[in-house]
XYZ file of C-alpha atoms in Angstrom:
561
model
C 90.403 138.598 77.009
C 93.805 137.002 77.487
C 92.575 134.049 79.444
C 90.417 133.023 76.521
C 93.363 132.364 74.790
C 94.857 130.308 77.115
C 91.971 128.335 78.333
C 90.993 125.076 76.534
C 87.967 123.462 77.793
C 88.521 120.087 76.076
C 87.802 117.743 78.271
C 90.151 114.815 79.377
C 88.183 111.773 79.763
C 88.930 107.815 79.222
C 87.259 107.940 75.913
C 90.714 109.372 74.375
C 92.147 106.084 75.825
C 89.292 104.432 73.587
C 89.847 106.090 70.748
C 93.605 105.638 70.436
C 92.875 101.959 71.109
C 90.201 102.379 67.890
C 92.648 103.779 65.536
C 96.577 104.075 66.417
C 96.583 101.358 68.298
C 93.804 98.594 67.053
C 97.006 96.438 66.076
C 98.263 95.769 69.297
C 97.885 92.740 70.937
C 95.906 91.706 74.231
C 97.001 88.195 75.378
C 94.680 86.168 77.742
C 96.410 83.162 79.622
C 93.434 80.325 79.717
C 95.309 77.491 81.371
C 98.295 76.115 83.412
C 99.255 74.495 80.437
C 99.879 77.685 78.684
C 97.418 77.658 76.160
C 96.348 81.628 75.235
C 93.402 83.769 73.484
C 94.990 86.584 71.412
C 93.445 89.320 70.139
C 93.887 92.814 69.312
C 92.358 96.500 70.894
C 90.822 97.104 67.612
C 88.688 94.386 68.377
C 88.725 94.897 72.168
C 87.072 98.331 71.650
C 84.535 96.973 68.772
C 83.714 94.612 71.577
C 83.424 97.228 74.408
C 80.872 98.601 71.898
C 79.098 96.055 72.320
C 78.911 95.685 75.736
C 77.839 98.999 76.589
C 74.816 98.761 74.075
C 73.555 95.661 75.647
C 74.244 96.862 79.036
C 72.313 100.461 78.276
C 69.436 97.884 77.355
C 68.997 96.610 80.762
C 68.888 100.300 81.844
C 72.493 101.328 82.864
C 72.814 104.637 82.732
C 74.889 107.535 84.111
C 76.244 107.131 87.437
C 75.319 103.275 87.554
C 77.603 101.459 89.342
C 78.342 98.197 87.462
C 80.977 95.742 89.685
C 82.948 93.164 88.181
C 84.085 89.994 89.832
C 86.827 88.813 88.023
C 90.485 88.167 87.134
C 92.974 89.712 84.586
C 91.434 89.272 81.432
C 90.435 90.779 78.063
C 86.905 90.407 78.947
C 87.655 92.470 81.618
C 89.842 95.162 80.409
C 86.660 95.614 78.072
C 84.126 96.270 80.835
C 86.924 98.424 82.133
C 86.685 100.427 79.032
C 82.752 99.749 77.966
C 81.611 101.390 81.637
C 83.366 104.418 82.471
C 83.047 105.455 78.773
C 79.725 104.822 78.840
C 79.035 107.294 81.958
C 78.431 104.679 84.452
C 80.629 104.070 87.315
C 83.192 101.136 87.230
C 83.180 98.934 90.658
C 86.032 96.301 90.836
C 85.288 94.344 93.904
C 87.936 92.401 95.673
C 88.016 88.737 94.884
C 89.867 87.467 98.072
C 87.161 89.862 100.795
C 85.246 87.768 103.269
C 81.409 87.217 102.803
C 80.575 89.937 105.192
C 83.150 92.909 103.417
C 81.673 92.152 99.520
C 78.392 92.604 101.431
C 79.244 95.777 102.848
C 80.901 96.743 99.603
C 77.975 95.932 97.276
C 75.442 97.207 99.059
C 77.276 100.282 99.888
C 78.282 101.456 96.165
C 73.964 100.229 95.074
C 75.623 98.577 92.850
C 72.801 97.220 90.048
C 74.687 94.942 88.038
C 77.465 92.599 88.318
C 79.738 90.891 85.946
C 81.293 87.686 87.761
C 83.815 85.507 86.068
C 82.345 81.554 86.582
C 85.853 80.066 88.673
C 84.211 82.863 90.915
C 80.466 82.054 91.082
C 80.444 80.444 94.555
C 80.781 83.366 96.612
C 78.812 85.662 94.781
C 75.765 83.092 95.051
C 76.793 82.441 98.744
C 76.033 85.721 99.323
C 72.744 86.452 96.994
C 70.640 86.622 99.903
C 72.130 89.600 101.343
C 72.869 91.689 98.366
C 68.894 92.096 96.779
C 69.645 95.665 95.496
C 71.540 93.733 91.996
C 69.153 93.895 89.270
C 71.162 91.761 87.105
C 74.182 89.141 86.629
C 76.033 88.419 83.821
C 77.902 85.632 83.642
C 81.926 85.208 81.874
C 82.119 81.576 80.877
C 79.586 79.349 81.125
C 76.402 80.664 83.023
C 74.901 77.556 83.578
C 77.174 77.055 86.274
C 75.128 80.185 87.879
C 72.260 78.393 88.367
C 71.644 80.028 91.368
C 71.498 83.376 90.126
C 68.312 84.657 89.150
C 68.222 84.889 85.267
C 72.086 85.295 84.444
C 73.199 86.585 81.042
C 76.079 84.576 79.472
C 78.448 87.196 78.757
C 79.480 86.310 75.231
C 75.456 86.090 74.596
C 74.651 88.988 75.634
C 77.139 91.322 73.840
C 76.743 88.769 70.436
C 73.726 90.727 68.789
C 74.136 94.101 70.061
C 75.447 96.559 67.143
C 79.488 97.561 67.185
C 79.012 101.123 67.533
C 77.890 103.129 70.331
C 76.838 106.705 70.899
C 79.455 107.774 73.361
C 77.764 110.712 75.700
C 79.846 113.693 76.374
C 81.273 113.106 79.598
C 82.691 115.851 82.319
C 86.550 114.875 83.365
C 85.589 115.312 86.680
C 82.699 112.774 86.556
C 83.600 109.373 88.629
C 84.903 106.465 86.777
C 85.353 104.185 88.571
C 85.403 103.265 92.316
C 87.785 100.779 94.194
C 87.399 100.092 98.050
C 90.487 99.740 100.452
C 90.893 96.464 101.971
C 89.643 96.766 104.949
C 92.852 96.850 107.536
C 90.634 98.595 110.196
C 86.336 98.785 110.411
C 84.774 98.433 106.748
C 86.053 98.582 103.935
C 86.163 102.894 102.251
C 85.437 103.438 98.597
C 87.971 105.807 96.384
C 86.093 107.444 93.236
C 88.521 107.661 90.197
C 87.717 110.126 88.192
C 88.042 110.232 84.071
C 90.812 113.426 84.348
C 92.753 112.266 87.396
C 92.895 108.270 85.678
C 94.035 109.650 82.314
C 96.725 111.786 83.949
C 97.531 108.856 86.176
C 98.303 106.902 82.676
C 100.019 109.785 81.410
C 102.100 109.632 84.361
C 103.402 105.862 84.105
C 104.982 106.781 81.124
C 107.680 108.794 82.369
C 110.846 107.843 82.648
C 111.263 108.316 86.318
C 108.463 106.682 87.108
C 107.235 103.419 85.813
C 109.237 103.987 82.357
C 106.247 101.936 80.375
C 107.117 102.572 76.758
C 105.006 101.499 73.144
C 107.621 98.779 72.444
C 106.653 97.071 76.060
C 104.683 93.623 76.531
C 102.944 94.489 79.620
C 102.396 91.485 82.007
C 100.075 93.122 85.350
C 100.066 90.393 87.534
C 98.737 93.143 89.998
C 94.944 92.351 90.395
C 92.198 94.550 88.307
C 90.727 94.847 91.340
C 93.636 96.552 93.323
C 93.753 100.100 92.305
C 93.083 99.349 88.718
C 96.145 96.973 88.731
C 98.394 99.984 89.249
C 96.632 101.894 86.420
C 98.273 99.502 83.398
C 95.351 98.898 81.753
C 94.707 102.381 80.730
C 98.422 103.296 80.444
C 98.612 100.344 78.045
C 95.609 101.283 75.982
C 96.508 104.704 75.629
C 100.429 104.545 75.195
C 99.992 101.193 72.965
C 101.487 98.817 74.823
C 100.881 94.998 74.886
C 98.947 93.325 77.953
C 99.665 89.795 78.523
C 96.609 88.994 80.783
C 97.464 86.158 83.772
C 93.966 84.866 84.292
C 93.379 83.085 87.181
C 97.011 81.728 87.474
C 99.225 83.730 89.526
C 101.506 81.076 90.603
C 104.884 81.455 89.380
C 105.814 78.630 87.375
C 102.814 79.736 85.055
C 104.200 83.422 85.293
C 107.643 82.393 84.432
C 106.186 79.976 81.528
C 104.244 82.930 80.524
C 106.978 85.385 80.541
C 109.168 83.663 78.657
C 106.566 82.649 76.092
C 105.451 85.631 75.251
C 108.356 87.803 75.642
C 107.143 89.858 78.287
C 109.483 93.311 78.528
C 107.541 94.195 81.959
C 105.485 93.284 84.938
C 103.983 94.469 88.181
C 103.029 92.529 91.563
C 103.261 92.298 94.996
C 106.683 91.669 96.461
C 105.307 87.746 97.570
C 104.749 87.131 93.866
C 108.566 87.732 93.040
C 110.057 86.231 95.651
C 107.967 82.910 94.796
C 109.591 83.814 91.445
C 112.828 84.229 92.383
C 112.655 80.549 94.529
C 111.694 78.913 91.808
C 113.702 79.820 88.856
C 116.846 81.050 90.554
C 118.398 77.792 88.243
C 116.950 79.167 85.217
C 117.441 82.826 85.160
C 117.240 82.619 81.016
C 113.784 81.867 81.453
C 113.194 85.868 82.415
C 115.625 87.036 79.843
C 113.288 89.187 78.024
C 112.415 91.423 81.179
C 113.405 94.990 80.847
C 111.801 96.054 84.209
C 109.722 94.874 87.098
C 107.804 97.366 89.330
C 107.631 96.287 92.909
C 104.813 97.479 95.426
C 101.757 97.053 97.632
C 104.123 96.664 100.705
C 107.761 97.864 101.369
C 110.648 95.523 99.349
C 113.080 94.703 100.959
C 116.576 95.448 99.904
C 117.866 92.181 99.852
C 114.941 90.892 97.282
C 115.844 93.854 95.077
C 119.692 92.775 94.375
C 118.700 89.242 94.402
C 116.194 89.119 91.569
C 118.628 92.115 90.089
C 121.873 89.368 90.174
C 119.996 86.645 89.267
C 118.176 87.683 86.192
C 119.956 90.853 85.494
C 116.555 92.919 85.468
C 115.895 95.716 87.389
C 113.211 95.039 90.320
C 112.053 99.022 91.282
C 110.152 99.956 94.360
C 106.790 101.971 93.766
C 104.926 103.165 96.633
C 101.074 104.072 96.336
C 98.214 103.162 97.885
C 94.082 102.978 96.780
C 93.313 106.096 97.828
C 96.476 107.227 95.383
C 95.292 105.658 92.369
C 97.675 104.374 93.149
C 101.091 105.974 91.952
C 102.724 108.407 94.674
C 106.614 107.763 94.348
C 109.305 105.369 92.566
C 112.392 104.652 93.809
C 115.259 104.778 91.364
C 118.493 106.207 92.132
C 119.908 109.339 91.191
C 121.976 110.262 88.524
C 126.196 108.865 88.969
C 125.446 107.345 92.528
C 127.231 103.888 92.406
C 127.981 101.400 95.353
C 126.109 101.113 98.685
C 124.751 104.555 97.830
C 123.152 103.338 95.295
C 121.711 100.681 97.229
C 120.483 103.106 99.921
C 118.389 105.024 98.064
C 116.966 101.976 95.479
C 115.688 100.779 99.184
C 113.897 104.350 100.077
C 110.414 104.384 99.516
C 110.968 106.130 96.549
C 111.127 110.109 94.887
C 108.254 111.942 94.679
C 106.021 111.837 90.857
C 105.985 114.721 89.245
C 102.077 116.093 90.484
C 101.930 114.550 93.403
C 102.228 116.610 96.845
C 104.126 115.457 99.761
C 104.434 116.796 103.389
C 105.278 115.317 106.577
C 103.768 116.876 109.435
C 104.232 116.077 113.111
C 101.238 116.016 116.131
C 99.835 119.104 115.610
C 99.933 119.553 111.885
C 102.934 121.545 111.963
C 105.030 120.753 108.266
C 108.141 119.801 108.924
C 111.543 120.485 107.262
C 112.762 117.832 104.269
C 116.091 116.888 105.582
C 115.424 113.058 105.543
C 115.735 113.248 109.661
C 112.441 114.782 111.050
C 110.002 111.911 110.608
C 106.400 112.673 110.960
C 103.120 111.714 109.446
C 102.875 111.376 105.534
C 100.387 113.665 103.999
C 99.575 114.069 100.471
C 97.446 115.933 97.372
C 97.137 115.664 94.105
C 95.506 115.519 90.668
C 94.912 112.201 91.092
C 94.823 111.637 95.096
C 92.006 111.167 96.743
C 90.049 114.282 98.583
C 87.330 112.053 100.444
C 86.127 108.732 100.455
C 82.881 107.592 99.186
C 79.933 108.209 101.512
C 81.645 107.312 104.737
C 82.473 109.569 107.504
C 85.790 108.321 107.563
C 86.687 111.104 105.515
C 86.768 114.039 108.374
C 89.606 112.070 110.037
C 91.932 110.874 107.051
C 91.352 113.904 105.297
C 92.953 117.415 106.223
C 92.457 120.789 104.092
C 92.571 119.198 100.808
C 95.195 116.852 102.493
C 95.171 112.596 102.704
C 96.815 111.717 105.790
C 98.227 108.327 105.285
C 99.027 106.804 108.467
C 102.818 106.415 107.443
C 105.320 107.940 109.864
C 108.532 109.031 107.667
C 111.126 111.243 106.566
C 111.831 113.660 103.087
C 115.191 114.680 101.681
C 116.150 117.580 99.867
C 116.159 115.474 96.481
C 112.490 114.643 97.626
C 112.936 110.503 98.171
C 110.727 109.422 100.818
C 111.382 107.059 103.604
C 108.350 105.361 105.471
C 109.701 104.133 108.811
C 106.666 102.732 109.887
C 103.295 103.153 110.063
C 101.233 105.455 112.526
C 99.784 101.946 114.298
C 102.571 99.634 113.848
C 105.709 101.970 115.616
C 106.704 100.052 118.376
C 107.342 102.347 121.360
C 109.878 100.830 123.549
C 110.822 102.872 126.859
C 109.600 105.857 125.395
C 111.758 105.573 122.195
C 110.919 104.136 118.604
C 111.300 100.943 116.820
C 110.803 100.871 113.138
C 108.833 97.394 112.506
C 109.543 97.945 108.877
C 113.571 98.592 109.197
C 113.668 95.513 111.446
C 111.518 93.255 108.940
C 113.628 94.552 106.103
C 116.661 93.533 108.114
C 115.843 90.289 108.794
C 114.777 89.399 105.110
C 117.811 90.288 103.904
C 119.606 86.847 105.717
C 119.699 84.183 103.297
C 117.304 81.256 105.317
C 114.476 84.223 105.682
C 111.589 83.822 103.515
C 109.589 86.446 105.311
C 109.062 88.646 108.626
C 106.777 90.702 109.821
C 107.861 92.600 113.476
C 104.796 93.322 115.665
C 104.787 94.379 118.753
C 104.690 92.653 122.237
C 103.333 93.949 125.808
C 106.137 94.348 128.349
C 105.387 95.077 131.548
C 109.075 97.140 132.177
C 109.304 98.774 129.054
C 105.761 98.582 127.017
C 106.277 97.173 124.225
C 108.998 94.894 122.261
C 109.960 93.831 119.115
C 108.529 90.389 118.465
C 109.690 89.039 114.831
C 107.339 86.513 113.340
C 109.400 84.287 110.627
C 109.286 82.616 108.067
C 112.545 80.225 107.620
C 113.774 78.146 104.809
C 115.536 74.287 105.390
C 119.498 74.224 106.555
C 121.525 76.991 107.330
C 121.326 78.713 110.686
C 118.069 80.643 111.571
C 118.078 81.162 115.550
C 117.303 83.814 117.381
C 120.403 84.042 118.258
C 122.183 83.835 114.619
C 119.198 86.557 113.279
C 120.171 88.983 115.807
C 123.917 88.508 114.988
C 122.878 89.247 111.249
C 120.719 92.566 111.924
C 123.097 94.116 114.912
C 125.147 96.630 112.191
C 121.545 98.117 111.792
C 120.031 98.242 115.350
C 121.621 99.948 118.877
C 121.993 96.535 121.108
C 118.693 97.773 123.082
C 116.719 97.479 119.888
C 117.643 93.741 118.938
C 114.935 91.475 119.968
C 114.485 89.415 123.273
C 112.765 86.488 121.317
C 111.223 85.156 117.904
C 107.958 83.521 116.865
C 108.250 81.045 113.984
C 106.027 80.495 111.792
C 104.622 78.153 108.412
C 103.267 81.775 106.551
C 103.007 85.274 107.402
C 98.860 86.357 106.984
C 98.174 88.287 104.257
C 95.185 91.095 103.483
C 93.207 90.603 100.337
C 96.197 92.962 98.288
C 99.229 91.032 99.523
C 100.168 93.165 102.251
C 101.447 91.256 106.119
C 98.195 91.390 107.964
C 99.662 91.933 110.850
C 96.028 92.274 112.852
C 95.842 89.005 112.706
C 99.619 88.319 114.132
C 98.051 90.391 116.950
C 95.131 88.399 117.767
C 97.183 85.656 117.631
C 99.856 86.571 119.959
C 96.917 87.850 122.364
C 95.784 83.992 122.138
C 98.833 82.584 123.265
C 99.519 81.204 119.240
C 102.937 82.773 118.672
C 105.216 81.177 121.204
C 108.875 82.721 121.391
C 112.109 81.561 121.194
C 114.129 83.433 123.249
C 117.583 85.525 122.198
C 118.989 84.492 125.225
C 121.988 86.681 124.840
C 119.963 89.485 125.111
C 119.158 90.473 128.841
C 120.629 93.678 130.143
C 118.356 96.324 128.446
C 119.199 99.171 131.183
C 123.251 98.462 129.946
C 122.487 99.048 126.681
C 119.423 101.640 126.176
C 120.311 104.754 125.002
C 118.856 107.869 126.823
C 118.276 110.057 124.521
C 114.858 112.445 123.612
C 112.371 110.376 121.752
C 110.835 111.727 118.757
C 107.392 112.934 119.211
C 104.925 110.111 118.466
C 102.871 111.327 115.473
């Protein structure tokens, strides 16, 4: 028949990420930060993958077997990219657990997933044995570093023990492409925490996918640096991108601040890096007087909350790199859209759209749908919920019946409220709970915080919202301000007004030491609540701004989505 000879049932699984790693790629180099001083372990995949070997022989000893969920504990390491590569391969199910969770969510977490064994690096050992009690379903604990210092576990393996004797070749099963790989659980932002299963076709495609030019542009020739955690979506998927394209990783350990990044990066000649948009702006304070330092940056992806504009030309003047916006999220794997600017636009143009959330990747799905799940038209005005599908999107969570509400006919609904164009670049305006609804009409937190970190003497913002008894809610801007320079209320609204009818400017400020963050980076801006509910954000009032009933402009709202 004709489909016979178009149909090819070879299966895509992370093993052909192995493999290249084995062969074309056993050269490359895997660099493992150990100290603040700078002192590094090298090594290569080659032995990386005669290592994962290893591992997954000693670890089918103690019984793992398909479907096993094995959790690791740990920082950005080779050890861990090898358990990243040792367990999926293997046919058991990878569980990266979320170093910076309270007690109660890795307790949730653990015992949801059953997972049987965990792999916890020995900076980390505290919390794990703080919470032994409640977690009896682990059968076993292995131990990276020095496993004496788990005591308190009950029999812990010393991870370079355990793998020492075991043979360097294992019997790799045949595994389905649509078997799980491995499983990652959101942060938490609302009730418990939801697991995402990656599966082995939708990761490798995700890799596959980071390698295009218009997307995350990583390339062979690149020295990788993912300050991103390996517990956050797989730091952005690098790891396997790297493996499989043959890319250097230049592993951060435990130190994320940025004088050892920026030692780091210039030591080792890193051509690329991912993190949080906190992590480059601590990067950006601190070696603003040596910009040579980050001389051997090509690019820097952005994400894991919106960047603003004014961060973007910053780093891009300062160090003459290129910081691009990515927007994803766990259940996304996380890659969803990259903003880069089209072809020939120059100026503020260019600007604009470098500051959109970012085009659409090729494979991924996008709609925006309003109240009643009606699609609406891509002509970047109509803003309306966020939905997307996708090879490697998520179609459920994991055993939670979360699922019949964030998922719609083969459809995640996101919680973002925002707009398409016809070139396909989205813009997130806000999301679904953080909108502020002022006398009927809208207020996009995000626009405002963006705003606002754009003056010079703002280190951060995050715009919540405030009760008001005449018109619902307000804006309320929590800030974070730098020394000299002029930072009132008054001189802040002065510096956003070009952006924002008069109506829209705030009535008042709250300033603050630190905005909170979740466990991934992202303004927790639950906790601003609560603490504006417990009289903890006092305002300082815009006193210019009074007359709202002068200045509010009657027009028809949007529809709320």
């Amino acid at each position: 028949m004709v489909e016979s000879l178009v149909q090819n049932d070879f299966e895509i699984n992370l093993q052909h990420v192995m493999r290249r790693m084995r062969t074309m790629n056993a050269h490359v180099e895997i660099i493992t930060l150990l100290d603040a001083e700078g002192t590094v372990a090298r090594s290569t995949y080659g032995e990386v993958v005669r290592r994962a070997d290893k591992l997954a022989n000693a670890l089918q000893s103690l019984g793992v077997g398909k479907g096993d969920r094995v959790a690791t504990f740990a920082w950005n390491t080779q050890q861990h990219l090898e358990i990243y590569l040792a367990v999926p391969c293997m046919g058991a199910v990878l569980h990266t657990l979320n170093i910076r969770l309270t007690d109660d969510q890795l307790i949730y977490i653990i015992n949801h997933a059953r997972d049987r064994v965990i792999i916890v690096d020995e900076t980390l050992l505290a919390q794990i044995e703080r919470i032994l009690p409640s977690i009896g379903g682990v059968e076993h604990f292995i131990v990276i570093g020095d496993h004496t210092r788990g005591a308190a576990l009950p029999r812990p393996f010393a991870y370079e023990a355990f793998i020492a004797t075991e043979p360097d070749h294992f019997d790799y099963p045949e595994i389905d492409g649509r078997a799980a790989a491995s499983l990652c659980y959101t942060s938490g932002t609302t009730g418990n925490p939801k697991g995402v299963l990656y599966g082995h076709r939708s990761t490798v495609l995700h890799a596959m996918a980071e390698c295009l030019t218009d997307t995350l542009d990583v390339r062979s020739a690149d020295r990788v640096l993912p300050v991103v955690p390996m517990f956050h979506a797989n730091a952005w998927g690098l790891p396997y991108t790297c493996g499989m394209l043959g890319a250097a990783l230049i592993m951060p350990g435990r130190f994320l601040h940025a004088d050892a990044l920026v030692r780091l990066i210039a030591a080792e000649h890193v051509t690329f890096a991912a993190a949080v948009p906190t992590i480059w702006n601590d990067v950006l304070r601190t070696s603003a007087d040596a910009p040579e330092s980050l001389g051997s940056l090509r690019r820097v992806t952005c994400g894991g909350a919106a960047v603003p504009q004014a961060l973007m030309q910053r780093f891009e003047d300062t160090f003459g790199t290129a910081l691009i916006q990515g927007f994803g999220m766990t259940e996304t794997s996380p890659l969803v859209a990259i903003a880069e600017a089209p072809p020939g636009v120059t100026g503020a143009e260019f600007w604009r759209y470098r500051a959109k959330t970012g085009r659409i990747s090729p494979l991924v799905e996008a709609r925006i749908v309003d109240v009643d799940g009606h699609e609406l038209p891509w002509d970047g005005e109509h803003p309306g919920e966020l939905e997307l599908a996708g090879p490697w999107i998520a179609s459920g969570y994991y055993l939670d019946e979360a699922s019949e509400e964030k998922f719609r006919q083969g459809w995640l609904r996101t919680g973002d409220v925002a707009t398409i164009d016809a070139l396909g670049y989205i813009q997130i305006t806000d999301r679904v709970k953080d909108v502020i609804k002022s006398g009927g009409e809208w207020i996009s937190s995000i626009e405002m915080e963006n705003a606002l970190m754009s003056h010079p003497q703002v280190i951060e913002a995050a715009v919540i919202a405030k009760p008001d008894e005449r018109w619902d809610e307000r804006p309320l801007p929590c800030v974070v301000v730098g020394t000299g320079g002029d930072a009132t209320p008054q001189a802040l609204n002065a510096h956003i007004q070009a952006s924002f009818a008069r109506w829209q400017l705030p009535d008042e400020y709250a300033y603050i030491s630190e905005v909170p963050k979740t466990s991934v980076g992202k303004f927790d801006k639950k906790v601003l609540r609560t603490m504006l509910a417990a009289g903890e954000l006092p305002g300082r009032r815009a006193v210019e701004v009074t007359q709202h009933d002068a200045h509010r402009i009657h027009v028809t709202p949007p529809r709320p989505v």
